[in-house]
Tab-separated table of C-alpha atoms in Angstrom:
chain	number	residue	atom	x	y	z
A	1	UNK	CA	21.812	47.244	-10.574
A	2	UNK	CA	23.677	44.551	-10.105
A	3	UNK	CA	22.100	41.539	-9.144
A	4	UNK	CA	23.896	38.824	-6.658
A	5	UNK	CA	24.073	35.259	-6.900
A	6	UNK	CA	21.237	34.517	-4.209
A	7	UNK	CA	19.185	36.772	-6.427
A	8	UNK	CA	19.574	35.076	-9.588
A	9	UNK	CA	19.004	31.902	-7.768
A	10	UNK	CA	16.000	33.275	-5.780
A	11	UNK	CA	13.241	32.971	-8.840
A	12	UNK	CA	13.783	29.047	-9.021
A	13	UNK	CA	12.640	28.718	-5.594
A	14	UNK	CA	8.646	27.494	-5.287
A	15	UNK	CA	8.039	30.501	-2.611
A	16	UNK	CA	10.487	32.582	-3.988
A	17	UNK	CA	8.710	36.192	-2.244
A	18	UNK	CA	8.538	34.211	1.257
A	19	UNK	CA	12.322	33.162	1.230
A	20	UNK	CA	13.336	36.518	0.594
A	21	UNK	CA	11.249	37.692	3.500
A	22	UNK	CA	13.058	35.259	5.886
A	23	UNK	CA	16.475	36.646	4.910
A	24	UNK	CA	15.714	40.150	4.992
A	25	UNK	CA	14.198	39.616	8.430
A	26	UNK	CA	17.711	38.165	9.491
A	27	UNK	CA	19.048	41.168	7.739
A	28	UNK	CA	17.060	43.282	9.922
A	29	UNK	CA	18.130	42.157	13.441
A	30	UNK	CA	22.014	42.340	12.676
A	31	UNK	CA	21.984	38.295	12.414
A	32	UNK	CA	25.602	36.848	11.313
A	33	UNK	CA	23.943	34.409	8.679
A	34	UNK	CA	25.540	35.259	5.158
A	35	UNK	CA	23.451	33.970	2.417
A	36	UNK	CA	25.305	32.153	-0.410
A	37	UNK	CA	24.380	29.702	-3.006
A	38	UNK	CA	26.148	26.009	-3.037
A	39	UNK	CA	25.979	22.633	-4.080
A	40	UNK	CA	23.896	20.171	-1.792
A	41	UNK	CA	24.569	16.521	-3.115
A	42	UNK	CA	21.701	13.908	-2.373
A	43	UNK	CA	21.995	10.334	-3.268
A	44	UNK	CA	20.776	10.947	-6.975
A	45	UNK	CA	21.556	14.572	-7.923
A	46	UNK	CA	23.311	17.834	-7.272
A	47	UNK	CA	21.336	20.923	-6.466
A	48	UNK	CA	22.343	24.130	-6.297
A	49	UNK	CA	20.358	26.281	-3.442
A	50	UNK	CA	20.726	28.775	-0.942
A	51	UNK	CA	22.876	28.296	1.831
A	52	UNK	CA	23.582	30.638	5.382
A	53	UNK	CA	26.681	30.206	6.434
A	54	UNK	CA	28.202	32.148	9.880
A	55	UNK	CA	27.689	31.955	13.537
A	56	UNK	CA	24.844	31.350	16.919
A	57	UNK	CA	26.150	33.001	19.878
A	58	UNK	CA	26.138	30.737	22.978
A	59	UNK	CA	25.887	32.333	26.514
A	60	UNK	CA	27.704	29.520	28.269
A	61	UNK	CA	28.873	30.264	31.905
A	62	UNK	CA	29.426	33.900	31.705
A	63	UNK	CA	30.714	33.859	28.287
A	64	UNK	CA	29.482	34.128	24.488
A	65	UNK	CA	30.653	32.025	22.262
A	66	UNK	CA	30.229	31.979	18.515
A	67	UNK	CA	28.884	28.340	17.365
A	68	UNK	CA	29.385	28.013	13.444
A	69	UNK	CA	26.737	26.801	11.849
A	70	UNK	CA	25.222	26.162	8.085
A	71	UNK	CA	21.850	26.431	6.769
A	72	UNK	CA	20.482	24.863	3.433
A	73	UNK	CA	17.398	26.225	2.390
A	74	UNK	CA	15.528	23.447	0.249
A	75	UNK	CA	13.799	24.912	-3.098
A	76	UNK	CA	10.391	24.812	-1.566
A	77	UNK	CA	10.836	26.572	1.814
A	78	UNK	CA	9.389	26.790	3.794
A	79	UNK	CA	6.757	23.858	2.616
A	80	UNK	CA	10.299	21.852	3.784
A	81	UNK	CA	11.926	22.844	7.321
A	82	UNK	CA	15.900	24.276	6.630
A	83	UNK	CA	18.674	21.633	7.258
A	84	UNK	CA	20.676	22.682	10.094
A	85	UNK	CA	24.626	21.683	10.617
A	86	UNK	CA	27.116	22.696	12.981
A	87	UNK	CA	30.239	22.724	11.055
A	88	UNK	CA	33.414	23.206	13.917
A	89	UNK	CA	36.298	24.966	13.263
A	90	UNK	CA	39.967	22.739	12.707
A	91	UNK	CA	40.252	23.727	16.300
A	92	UNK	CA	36.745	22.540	17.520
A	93	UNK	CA	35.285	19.015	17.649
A	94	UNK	CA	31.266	18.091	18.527
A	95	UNK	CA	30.459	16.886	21.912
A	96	UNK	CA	29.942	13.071	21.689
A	97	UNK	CA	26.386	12.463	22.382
A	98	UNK	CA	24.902	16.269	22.262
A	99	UNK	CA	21.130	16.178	23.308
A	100	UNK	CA	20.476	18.073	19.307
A	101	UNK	CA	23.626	17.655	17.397
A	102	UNK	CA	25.160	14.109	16.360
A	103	UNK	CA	28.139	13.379	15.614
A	104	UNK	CA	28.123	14.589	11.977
A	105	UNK	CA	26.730	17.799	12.654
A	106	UNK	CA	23.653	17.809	12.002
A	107	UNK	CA	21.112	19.777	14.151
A	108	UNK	CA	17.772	17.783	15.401
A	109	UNK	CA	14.802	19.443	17.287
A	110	UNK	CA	11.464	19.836	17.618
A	111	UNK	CA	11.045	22.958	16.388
A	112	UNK	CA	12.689	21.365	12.891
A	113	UNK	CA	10.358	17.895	12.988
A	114	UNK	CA	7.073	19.909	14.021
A	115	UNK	CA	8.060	22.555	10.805
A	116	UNK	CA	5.490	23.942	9.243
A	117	UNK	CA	4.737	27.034	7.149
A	118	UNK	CA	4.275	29.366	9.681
A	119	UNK	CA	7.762	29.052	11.308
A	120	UNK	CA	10.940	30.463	9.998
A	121	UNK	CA	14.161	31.179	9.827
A	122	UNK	CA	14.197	34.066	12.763
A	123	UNK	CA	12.777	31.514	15.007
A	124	UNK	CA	14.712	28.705	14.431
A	125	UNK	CA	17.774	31.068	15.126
A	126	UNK	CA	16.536	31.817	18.477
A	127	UNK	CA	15.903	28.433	19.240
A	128	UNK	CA	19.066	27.595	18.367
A	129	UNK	CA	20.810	30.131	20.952
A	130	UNK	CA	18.501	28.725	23.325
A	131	UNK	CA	19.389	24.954	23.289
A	132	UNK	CA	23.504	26.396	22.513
A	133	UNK	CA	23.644	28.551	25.564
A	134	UNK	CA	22.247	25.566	27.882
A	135	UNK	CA	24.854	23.078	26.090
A	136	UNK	CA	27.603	24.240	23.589
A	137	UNK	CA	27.335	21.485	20.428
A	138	UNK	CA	31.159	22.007	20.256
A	139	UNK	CA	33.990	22.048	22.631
A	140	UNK	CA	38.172	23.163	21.704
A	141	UNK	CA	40.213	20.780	20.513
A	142	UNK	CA	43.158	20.490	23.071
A	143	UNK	CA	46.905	22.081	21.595
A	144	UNK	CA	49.526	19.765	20.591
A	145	UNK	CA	52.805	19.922	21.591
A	146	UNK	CA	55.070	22.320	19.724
A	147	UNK	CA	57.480	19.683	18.527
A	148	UNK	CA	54.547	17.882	16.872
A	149	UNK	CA	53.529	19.324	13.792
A	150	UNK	CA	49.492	19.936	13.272
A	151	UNK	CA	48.400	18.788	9.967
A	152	UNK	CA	45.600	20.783	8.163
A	153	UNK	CA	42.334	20.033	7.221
A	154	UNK	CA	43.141	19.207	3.237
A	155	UNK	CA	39.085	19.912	2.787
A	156	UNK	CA	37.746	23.219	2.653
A	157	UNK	CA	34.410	23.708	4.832
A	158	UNK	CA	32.383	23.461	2.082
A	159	UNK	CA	33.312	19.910	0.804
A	160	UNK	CA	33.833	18.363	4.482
A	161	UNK	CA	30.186	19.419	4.715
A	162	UNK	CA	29.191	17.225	1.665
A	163	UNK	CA	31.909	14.903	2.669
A	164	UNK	CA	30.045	14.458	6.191
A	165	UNK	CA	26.346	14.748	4.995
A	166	UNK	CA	26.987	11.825	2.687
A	167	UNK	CA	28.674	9.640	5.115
A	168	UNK	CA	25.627	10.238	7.358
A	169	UNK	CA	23.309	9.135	4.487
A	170	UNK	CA	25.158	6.171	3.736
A	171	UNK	CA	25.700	4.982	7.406
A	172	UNK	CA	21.280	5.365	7.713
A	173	UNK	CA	21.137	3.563	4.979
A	174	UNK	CA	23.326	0.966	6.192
A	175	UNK	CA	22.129	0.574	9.160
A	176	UNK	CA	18.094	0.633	8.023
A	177	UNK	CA	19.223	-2.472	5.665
A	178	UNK	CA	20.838	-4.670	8.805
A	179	UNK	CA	18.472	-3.726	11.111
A	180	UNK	CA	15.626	-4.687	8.853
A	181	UNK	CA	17.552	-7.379	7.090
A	182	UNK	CA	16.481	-10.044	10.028
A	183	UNK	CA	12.458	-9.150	9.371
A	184	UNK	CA	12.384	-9.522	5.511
A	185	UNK	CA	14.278	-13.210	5.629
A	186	UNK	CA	11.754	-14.172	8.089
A	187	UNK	CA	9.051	-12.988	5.859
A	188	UNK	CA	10.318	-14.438	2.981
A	189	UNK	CA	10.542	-17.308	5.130
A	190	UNK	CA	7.122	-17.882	6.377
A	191	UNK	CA	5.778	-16.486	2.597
A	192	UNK	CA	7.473	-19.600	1.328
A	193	UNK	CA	6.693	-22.202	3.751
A	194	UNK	CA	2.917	-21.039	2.746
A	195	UNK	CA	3.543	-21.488	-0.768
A	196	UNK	CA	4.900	-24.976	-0.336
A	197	UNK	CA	1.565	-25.718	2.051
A	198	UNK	CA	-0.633	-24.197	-0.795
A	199	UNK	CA	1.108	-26.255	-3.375
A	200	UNK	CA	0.945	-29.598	-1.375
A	201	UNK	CA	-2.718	-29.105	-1.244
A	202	UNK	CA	-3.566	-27.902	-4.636
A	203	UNK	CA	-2.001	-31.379	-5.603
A	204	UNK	CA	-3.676	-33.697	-3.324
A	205	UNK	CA	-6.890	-31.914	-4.364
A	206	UNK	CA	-5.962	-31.834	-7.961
A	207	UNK	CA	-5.062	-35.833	-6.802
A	208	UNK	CA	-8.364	-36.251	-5.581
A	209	UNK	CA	-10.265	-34.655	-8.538
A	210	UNK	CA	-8.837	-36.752	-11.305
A	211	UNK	CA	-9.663	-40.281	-8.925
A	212	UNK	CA	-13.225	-39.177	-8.673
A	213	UNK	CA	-13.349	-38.521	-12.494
A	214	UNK	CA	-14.073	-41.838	-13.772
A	215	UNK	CA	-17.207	-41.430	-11.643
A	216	UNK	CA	-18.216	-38.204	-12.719
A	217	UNK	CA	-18.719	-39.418	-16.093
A	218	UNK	CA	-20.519	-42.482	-15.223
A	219	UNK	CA	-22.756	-40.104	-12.990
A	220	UNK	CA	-23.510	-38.225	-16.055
A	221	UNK	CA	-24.047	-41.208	-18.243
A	222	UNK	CA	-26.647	-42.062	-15.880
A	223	UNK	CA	-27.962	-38.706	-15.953
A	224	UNK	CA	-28.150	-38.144	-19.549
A	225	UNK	CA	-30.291	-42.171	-19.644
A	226	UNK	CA	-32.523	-40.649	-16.922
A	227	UNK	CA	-33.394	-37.489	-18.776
A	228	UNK	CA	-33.733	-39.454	-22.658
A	229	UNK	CA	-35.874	-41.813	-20.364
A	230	UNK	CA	-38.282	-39.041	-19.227
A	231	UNK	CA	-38.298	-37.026	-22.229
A	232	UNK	CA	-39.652	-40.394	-23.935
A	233	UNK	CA	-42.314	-40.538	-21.320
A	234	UNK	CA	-43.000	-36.761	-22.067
A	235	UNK	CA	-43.675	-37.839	-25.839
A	236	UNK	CA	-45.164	-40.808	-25.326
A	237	UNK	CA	-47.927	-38.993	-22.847
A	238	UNK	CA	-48.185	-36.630	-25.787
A	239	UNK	CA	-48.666	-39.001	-28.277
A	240	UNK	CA	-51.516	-40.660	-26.065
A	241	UNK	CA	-53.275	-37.290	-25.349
A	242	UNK	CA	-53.074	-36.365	-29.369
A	243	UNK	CA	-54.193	-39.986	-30.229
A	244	UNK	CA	-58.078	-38.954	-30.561
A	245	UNK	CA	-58.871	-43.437	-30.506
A	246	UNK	CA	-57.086	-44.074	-27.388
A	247	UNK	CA	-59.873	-44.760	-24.812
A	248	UNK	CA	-60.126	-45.522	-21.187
A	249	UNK	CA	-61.728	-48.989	-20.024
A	250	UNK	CA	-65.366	-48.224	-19.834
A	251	UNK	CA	-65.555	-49.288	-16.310
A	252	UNK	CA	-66.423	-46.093	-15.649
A	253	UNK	CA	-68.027	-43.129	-17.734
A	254	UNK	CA	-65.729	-41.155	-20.031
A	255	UNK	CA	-65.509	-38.362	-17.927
A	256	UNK	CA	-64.316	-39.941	-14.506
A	257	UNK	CA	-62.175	-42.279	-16.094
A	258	UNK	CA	-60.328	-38.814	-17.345
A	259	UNK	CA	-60.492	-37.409	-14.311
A	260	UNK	CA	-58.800	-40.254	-12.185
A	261	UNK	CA	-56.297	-40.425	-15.255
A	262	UNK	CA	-55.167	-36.721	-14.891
A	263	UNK	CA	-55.106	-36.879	-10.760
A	264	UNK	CA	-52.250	-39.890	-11.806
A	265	UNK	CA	-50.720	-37.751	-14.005
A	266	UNK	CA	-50.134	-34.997	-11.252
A	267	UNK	CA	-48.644	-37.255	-8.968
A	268	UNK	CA	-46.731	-38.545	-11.418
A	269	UNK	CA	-45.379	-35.496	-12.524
A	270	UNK	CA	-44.815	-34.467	-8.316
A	271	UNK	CA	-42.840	-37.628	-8.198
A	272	UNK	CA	-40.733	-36.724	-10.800
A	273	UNK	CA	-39.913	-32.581	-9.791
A	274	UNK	CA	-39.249	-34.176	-6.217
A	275	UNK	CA	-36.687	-36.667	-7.990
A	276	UNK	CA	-35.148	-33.495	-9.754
A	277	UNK	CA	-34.928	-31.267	-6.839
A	278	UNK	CA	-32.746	-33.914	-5.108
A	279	UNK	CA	-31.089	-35.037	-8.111
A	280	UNK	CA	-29.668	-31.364	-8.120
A	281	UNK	CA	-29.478	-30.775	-4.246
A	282	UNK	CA	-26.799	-34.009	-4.775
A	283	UNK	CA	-25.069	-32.624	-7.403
A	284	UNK	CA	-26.178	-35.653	-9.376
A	285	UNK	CA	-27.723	-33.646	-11.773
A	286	UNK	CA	-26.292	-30.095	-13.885
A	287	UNK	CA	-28.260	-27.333	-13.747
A	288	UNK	CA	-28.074	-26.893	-17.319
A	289	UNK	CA	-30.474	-30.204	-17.372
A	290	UNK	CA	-32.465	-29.692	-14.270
A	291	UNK	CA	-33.888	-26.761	-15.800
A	292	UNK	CA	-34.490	-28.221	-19.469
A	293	UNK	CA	-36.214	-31.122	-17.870
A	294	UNK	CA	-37.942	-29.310	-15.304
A	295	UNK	CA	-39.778	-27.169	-17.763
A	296	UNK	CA	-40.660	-29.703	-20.012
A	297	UNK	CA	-42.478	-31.681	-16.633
A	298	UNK	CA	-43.635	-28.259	-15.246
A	299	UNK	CA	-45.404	-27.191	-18.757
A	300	UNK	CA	-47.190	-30.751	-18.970
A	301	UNK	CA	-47.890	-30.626	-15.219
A	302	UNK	CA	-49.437	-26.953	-15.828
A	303	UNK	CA	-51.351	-28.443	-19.268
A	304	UNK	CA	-52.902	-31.514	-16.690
A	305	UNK	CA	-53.789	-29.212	-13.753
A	306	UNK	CA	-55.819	-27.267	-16.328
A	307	UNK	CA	-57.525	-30.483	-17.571
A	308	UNK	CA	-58.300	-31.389	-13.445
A	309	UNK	CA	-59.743	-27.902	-13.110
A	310	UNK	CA	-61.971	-28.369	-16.516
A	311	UNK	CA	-63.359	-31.620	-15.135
């Protein structure tokens, strides 16, 4: 058997079994849509798929008349609805602003924005006969005197129809860029103007920064004397609790005289946490030092509390 075209072309579609479904149902109620296969040009490739070409009768004031029409079938219908054109005759022309069909041809509706899988190609034929029969898309193209020769169209249907659907794609694409043009200056606009604020203020910060540096350091000069100055009163108060001769005036006995000497001691050592809390709340101090220094105070301060409670 010989196999057409439309046949060999068939097994490259995604739903192959489905589309050929569709067409025999069109087939099957006497429909004049002739399957084909053609070129559809986008704006990046050629494909070839499977177009209808023929007629949709319109019952228009007690008369029929045949409205031609071309269907592209995209390579994964029905996932994607059909793309509908009305391609006139050389003696037809589209009615200027039709309520479905612009001015290129091409066919909108609800039917063809709400697509889904479960619509098809019988339906959107009816609907089509519908929406033709209450308003023709195209109306005749008035006869020219005899004396006046008619040209003819130099482009066959086929290639006025790519001719046509690429002019439409260019003039959307045109038109998107002016009409958003305006918008994406003025964003640009206000992106920069923020830039230039951010810029300004990273430099008056980065300004302020570098005049406060001089202090930082003497800050931390001061900070590094204070902690060499307590770490020397850490060791000293070591070497004086290690130093076995060291003894406490006798105006007491032993044993009260190291009592009120380790009560000292823990204020002493309250005094100086307090001093390093706010030292650090102030930012006077790192916290790299705080903690060194607070552990060495806290481990003698736990060491004298002991002492206190063994008294």
């Amino acid at each position: 058997m010989i196999r057409s075209p439309v046949d060999n072309l068939l097994p490259y579609y995604r739903y192959a079994q489905r589309v050929q479904n569709d067409l025999f149902l069109l087939r099957s109620r006497g429909i004049n849509l002739i399957p084909q296969i053609g070129y559809f040009v986008t704006e990046t490739e050629q494909l070839q798929l499977i177009k209808l070409t023929g007629t949709v009768p319109a019952h228009y004031k007690g008369g029929t008349y045949n409205i031609p029409v071309l269907f592209w079938l995209p390579i994964d219908y029905p996932s994607k609805p059909p793309i509908v054109l009305v391609t006139p005759t050389p003696n037809m022309v589209i009615k200027q602003q039709h309520q479905h069909v612009d001015q290129l041809g091409v066919v909108y509706h609800s039917y063809l924005v709400d697509w889904n899988t479960t619509k098809a190609l019988v339906g959107l034929y009816d609907i089509l006969v519908e929406i033709f029969s209450r308003d023709p898309p195209v109306r005749a193209v008035q006869q020219m005197s005899r004396n006046v020769p008619q040209t003819t169209n130099p482009f066959p249907n086929e290639l006025l129809n790519m001719k046509n659907q690429l002019t439409r794609k260019i003039q959307e694409a045109f038109r998107n860029h002016i009409s958003s043009a305006p918008q994406k200056i003025e964003h640009l606009m206000q992106q920069e103007k923020q830039l230039a604020a951010t810029d300004a203020s990273l430099a008056e910060e980065k300004k302020r920064l570098l005049g406060h540096l001089d202090s930082v350091y003497i800050e931390q000069a001061k900070l590094l004397s204070m902690e060499e100055e307590v770490n020397r009163w850490i060791q000293q108060h070591q070497s004086m609790e290690e130093d076995k001769s060291f003894q406490l005036p006798a105006l007491l006995d032993p044993l009260t005289n190291q009592y009120l000497e380790a009560v000292a001691q823990e204020k002493t050592f309250e005094e100086i946490l307090l001093y390093l809390n706010q030292a650090l709340i102030k930012g006077k101090l790192d916290l790299q030092s705080f903690l060194k220094v607070h552990a060495d105070v806290a481990r003698q301060q736990f060491l004298n509390r002991a002492l206190i409670n063994k008294i």
